[in-house]
mmCIF file of N, CA and C in Angstrom:
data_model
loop_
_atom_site.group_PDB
_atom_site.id
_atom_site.type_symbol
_atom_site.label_atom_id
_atom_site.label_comp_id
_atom_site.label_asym_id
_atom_site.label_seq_id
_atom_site.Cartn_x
_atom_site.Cartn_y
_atom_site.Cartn_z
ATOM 1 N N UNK A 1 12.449 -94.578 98.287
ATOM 2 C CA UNK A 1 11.925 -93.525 97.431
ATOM 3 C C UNK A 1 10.616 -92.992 98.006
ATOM 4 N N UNK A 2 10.718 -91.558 98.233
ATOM 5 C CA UNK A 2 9.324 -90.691 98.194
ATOM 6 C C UNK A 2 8.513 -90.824 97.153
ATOM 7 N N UNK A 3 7.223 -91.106 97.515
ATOM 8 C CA UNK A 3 5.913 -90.717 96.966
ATOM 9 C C UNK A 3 5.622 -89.411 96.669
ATOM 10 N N UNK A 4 5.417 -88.731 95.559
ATOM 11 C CA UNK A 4 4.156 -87.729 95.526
ATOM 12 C C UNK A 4 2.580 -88.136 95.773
ATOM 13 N N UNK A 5 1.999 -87.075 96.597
ATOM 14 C CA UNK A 5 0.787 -87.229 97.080
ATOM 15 C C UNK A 5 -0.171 -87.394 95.667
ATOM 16 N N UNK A 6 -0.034 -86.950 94.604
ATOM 17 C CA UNK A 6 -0.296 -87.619 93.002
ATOM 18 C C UNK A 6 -0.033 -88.634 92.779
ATOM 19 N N UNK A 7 0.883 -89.365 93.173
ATOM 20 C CA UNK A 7 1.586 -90.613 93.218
ATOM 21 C C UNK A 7 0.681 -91.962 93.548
ATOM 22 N N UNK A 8 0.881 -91.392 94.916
ATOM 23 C CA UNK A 8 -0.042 -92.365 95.737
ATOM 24 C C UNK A 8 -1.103 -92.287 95.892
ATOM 25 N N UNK A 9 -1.935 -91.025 95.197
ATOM 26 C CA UNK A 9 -3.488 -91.475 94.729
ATOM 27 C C UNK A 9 -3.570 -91.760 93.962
ATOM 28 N N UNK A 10 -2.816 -91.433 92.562
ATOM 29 C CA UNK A 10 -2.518 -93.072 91.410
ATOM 30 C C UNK A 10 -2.459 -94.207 91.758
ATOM 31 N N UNK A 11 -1.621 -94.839 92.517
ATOM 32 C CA UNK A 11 -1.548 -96.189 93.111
ATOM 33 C C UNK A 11 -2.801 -96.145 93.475
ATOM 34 N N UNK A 12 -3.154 -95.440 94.810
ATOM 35 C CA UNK A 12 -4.588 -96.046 95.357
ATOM 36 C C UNK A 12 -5.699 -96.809 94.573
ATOM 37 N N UNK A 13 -5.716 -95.949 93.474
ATOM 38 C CA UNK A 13 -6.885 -95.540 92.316
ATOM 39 C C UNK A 13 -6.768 -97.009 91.762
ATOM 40 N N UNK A 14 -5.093 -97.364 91.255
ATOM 41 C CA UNK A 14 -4.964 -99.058 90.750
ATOM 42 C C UNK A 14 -5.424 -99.896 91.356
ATOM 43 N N UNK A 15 -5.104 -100.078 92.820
ATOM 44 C CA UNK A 15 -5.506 -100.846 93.715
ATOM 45 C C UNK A 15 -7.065 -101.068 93.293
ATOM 46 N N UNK A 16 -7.750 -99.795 94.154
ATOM 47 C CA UNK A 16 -8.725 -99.442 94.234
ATOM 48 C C UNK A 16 -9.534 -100.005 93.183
ATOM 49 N N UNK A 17 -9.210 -99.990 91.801
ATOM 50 C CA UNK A 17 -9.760 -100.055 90.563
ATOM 51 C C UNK A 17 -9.444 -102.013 90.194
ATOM 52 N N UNK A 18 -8.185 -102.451 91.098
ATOM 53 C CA UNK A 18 -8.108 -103.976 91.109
ATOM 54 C C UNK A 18 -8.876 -105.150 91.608
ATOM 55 N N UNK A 19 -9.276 -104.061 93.111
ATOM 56 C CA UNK A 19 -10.296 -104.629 93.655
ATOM 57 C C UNK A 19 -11.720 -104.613 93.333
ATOM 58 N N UNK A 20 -12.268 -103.538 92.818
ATOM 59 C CA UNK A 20 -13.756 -103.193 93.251
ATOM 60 C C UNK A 20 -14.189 -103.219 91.696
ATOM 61 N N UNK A 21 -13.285 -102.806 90.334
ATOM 62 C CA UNK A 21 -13.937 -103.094 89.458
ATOM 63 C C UNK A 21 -14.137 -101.772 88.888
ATOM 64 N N UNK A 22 -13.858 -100.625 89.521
ATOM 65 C CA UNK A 22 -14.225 -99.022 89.469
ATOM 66 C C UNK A 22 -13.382 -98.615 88.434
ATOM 67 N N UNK A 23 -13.451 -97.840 87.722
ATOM 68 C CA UNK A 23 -13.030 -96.818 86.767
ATOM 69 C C UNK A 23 -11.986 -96.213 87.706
ATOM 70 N N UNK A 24 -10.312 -96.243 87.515
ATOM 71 C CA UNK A 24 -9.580 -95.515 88.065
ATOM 72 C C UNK A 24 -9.974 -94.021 88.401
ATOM 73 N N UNK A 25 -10.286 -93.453 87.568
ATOM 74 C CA UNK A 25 -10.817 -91.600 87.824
ATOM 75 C C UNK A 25 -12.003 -91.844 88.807
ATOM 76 N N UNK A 26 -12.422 -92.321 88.936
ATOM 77 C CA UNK A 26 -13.639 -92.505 90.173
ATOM 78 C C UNK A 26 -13.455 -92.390 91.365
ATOM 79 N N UNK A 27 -11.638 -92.487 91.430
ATOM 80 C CA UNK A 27 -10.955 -92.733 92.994
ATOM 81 C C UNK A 27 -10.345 -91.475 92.890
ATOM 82 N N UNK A 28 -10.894 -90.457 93.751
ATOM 83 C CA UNK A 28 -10.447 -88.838 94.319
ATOM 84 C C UNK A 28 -10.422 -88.810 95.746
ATOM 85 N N UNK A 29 -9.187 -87.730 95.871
ATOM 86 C CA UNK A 29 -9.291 -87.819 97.181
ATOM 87 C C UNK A 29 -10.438 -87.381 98.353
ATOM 88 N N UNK A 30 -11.594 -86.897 97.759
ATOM 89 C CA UNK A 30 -12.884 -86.211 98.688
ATOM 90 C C UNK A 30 -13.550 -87.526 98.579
ATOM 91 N N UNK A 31 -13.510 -88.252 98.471
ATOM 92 C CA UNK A 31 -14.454 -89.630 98.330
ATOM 93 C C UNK A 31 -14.513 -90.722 99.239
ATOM 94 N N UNK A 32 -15.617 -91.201 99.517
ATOM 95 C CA UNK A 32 -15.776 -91.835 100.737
ATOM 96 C C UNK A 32 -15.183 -93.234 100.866
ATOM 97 N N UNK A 33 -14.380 -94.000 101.006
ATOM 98 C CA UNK A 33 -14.460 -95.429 100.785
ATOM 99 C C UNK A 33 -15.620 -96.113 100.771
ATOM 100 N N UNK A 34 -16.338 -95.890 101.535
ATOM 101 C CA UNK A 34 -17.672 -96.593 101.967
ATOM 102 C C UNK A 34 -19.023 -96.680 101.480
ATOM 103 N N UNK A 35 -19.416 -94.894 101.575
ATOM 104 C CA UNK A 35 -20.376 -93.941 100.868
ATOM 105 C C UNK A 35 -20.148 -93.967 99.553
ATOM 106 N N UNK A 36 -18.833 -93.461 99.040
ATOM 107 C CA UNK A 36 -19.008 -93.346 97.481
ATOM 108 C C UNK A 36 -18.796 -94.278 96.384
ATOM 109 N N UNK A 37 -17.691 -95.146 97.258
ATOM 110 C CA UNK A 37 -16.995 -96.505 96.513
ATOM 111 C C UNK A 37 -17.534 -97.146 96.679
ATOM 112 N N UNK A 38 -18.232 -97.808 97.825
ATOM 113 C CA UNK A 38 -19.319 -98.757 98.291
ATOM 114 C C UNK A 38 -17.626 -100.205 98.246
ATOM 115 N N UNK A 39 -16.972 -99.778 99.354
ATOM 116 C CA UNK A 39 -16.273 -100.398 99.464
ATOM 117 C C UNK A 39 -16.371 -101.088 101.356
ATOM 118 N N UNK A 40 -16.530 -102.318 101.309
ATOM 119 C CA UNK A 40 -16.643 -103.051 102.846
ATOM 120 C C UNK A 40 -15.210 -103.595 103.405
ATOM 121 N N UNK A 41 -15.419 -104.210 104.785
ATOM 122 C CA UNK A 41 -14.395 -103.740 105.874
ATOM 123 C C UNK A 41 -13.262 -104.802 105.403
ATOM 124 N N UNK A 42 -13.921 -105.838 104.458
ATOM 125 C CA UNK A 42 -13.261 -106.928 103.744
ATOM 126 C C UNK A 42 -12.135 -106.181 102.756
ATOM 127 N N UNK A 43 -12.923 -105.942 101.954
ATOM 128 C CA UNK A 43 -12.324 -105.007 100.542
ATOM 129 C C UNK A 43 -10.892 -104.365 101.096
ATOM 130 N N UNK A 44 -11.756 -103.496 101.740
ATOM 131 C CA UNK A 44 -10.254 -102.199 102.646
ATOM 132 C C UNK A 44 -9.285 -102.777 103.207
ATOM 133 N N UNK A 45 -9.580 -104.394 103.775
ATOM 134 C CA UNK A 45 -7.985 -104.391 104.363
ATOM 135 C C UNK A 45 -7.551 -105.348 103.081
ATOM 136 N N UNK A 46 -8.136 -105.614 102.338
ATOM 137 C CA UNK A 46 -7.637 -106.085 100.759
ATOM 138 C C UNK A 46 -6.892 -105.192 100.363
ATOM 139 N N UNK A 47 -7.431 -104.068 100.154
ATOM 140 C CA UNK A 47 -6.612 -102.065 99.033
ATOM 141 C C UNK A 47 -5.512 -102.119 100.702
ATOM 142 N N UNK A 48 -5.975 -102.021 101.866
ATOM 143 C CA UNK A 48 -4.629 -101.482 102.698
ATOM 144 C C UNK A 48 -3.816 -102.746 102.173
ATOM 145 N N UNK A 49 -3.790 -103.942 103.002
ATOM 146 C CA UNK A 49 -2.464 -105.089 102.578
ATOM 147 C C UNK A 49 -1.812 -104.588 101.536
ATOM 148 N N UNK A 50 -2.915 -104.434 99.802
ATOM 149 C CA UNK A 50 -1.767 -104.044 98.706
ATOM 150 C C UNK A 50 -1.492 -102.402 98.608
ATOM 151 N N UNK A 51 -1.839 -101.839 99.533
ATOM 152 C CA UNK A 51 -1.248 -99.926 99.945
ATOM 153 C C UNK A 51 0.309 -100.392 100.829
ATOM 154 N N UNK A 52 0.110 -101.013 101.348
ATOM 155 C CA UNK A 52 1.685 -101.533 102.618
ATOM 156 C C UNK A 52 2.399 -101.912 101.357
ATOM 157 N N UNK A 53 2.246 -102.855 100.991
ATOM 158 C CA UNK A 53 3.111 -103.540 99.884
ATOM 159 C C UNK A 53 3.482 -102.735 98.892
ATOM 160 N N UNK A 54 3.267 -101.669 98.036
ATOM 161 C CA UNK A 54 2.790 -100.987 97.029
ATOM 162 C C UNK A 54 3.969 -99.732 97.556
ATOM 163 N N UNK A 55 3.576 -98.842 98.524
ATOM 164 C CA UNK A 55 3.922 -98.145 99.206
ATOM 165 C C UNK A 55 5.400 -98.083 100.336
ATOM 166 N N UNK A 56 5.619 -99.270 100.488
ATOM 167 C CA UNK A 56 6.318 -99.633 101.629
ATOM 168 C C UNK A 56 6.249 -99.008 103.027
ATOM 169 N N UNK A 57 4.597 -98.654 103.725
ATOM 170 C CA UNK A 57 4.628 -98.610 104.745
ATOM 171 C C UNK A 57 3.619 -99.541 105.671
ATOM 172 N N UNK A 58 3.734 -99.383 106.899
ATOM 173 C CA UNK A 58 2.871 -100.041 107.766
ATOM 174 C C UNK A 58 1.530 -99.779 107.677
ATOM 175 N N UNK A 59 0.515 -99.693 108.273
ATOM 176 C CA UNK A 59 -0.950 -99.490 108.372
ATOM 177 C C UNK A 59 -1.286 -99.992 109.215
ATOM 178 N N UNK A 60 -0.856 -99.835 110.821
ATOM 179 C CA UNK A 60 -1.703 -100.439 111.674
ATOM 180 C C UNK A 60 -3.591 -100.795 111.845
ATOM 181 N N UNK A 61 -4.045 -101.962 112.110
ATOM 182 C CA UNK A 61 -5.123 -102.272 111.721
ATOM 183 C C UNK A 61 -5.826 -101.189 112.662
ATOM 184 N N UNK A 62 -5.808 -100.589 113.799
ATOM 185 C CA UNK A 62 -6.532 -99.422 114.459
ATOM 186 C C UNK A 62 -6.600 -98.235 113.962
ATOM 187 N N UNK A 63 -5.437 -98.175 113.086
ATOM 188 C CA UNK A 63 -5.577 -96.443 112.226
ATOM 189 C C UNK A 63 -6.399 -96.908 110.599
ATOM 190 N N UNK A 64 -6.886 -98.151 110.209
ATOM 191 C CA UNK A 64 -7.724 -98.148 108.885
ATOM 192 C C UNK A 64 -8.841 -97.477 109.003
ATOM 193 N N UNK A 65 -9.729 -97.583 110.534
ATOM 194 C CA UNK A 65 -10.755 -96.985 110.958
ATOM 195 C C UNK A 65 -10.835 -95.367 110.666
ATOM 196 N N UNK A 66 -9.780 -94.833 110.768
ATOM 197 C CA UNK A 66 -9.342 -93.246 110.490
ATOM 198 C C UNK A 66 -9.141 -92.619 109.188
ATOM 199 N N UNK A 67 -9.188 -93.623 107.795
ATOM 200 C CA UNK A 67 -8.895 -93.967 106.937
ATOM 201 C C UNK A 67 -10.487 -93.423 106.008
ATOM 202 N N UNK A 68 -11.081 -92.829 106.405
ATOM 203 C CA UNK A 68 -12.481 -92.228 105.559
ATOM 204 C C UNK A 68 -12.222 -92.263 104.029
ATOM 205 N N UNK A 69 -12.108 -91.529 104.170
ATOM 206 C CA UNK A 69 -11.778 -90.936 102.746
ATOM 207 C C UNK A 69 -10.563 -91.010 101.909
ATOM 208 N N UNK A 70 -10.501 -91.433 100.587
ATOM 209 C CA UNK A 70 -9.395 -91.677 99.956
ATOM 210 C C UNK A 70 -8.358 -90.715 100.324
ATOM 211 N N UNK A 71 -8.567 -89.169 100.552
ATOM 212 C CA UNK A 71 -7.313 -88.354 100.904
ATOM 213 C C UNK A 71 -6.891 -88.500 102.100
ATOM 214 N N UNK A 72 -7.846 -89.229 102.882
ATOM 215 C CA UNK A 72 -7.117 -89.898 104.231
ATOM 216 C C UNK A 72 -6.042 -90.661 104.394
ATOM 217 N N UNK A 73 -6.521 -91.733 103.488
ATOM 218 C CA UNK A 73 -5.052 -92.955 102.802
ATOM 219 C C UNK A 73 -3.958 -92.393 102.139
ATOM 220 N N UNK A 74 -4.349 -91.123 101.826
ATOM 221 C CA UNK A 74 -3.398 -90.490 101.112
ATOM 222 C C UNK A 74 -2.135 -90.031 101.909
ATOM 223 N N UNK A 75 -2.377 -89.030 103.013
ATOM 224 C CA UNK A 75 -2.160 -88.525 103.989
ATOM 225 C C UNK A 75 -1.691 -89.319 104.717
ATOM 226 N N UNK A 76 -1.720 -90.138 105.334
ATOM 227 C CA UNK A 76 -1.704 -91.418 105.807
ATOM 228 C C UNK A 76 -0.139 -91.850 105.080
ATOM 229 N N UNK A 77 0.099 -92.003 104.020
ATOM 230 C CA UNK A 77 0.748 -92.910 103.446
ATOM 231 C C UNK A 77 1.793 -91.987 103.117
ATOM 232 N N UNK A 78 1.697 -90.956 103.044
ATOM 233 C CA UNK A 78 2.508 -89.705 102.538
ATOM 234 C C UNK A 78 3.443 -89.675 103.933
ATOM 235 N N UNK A 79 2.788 -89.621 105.162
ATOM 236 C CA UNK A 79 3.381 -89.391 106.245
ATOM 237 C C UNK A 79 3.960 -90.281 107.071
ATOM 238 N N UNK A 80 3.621 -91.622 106.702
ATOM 239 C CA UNK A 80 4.398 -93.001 106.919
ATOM 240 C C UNK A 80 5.813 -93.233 106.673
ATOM 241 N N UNK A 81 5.555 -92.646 105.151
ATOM 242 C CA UNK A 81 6.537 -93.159 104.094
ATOM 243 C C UNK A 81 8.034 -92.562 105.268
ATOM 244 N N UNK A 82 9.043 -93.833 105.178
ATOM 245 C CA UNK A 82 10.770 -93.879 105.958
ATOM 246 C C UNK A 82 10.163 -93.660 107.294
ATOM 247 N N UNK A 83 9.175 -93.375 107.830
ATOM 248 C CA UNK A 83 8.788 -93.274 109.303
ATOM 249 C C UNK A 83 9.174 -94.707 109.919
#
C-alpha cells in the first residue's frame, strides 16, 4: 500500500511525538529535525528504524544525513515506497 504524503507526515509526527515528547502538530514539514525539534543523531535513527518499520521502506544510514527537514523524510519515504 501507497502512502499519502499527509499520510506519512502523520506517521512521522507519531513517531516523532513517541520519541521526543512533542505535541504531534509541532511536526511540519518546513521544520528542522535538529534546529526546531531539538532532535540528536541518537533520537533520528530511533524515528528512522520506526519510519522503515512503519512505512515499509529502507533508509540507508548515508541518506539520514540528507534527511533535514521533516519534508525531507517525507519525500524520502514517498519515493522509496515499492522501490
Amino acid at each position: 500500500m501507497a502512502y499519502t504524503s499527509q499520510e506519512i507526515l502523520e506517521g512521522l509526527a507519531e513517531i516523532v511525538a513517541e520519541e521526543t515528547g512533542l505535541p504531534t502538530d509541532a511536526v511540519a514539514t518546513e521544520k528542522s529535525f535538529t534546529d526546531d525539534l531539538d532532535i540528536d543523531s541518537l533520537s533520528m535513527m530511533t524515528i528512522v528504524t520506526h519510519a522503515e518499520d512503519k512505512f515499509s521502506v529502507r533508509i540507508p544510514d548515508d541518506e539520514v544525513k540528507n534527511l533535514t527537514t521533516v519534508g525531507d523524510a517525507v519525500k524520502y519515504i514517498e519515493g522509496a515506497q515499492g522501490a
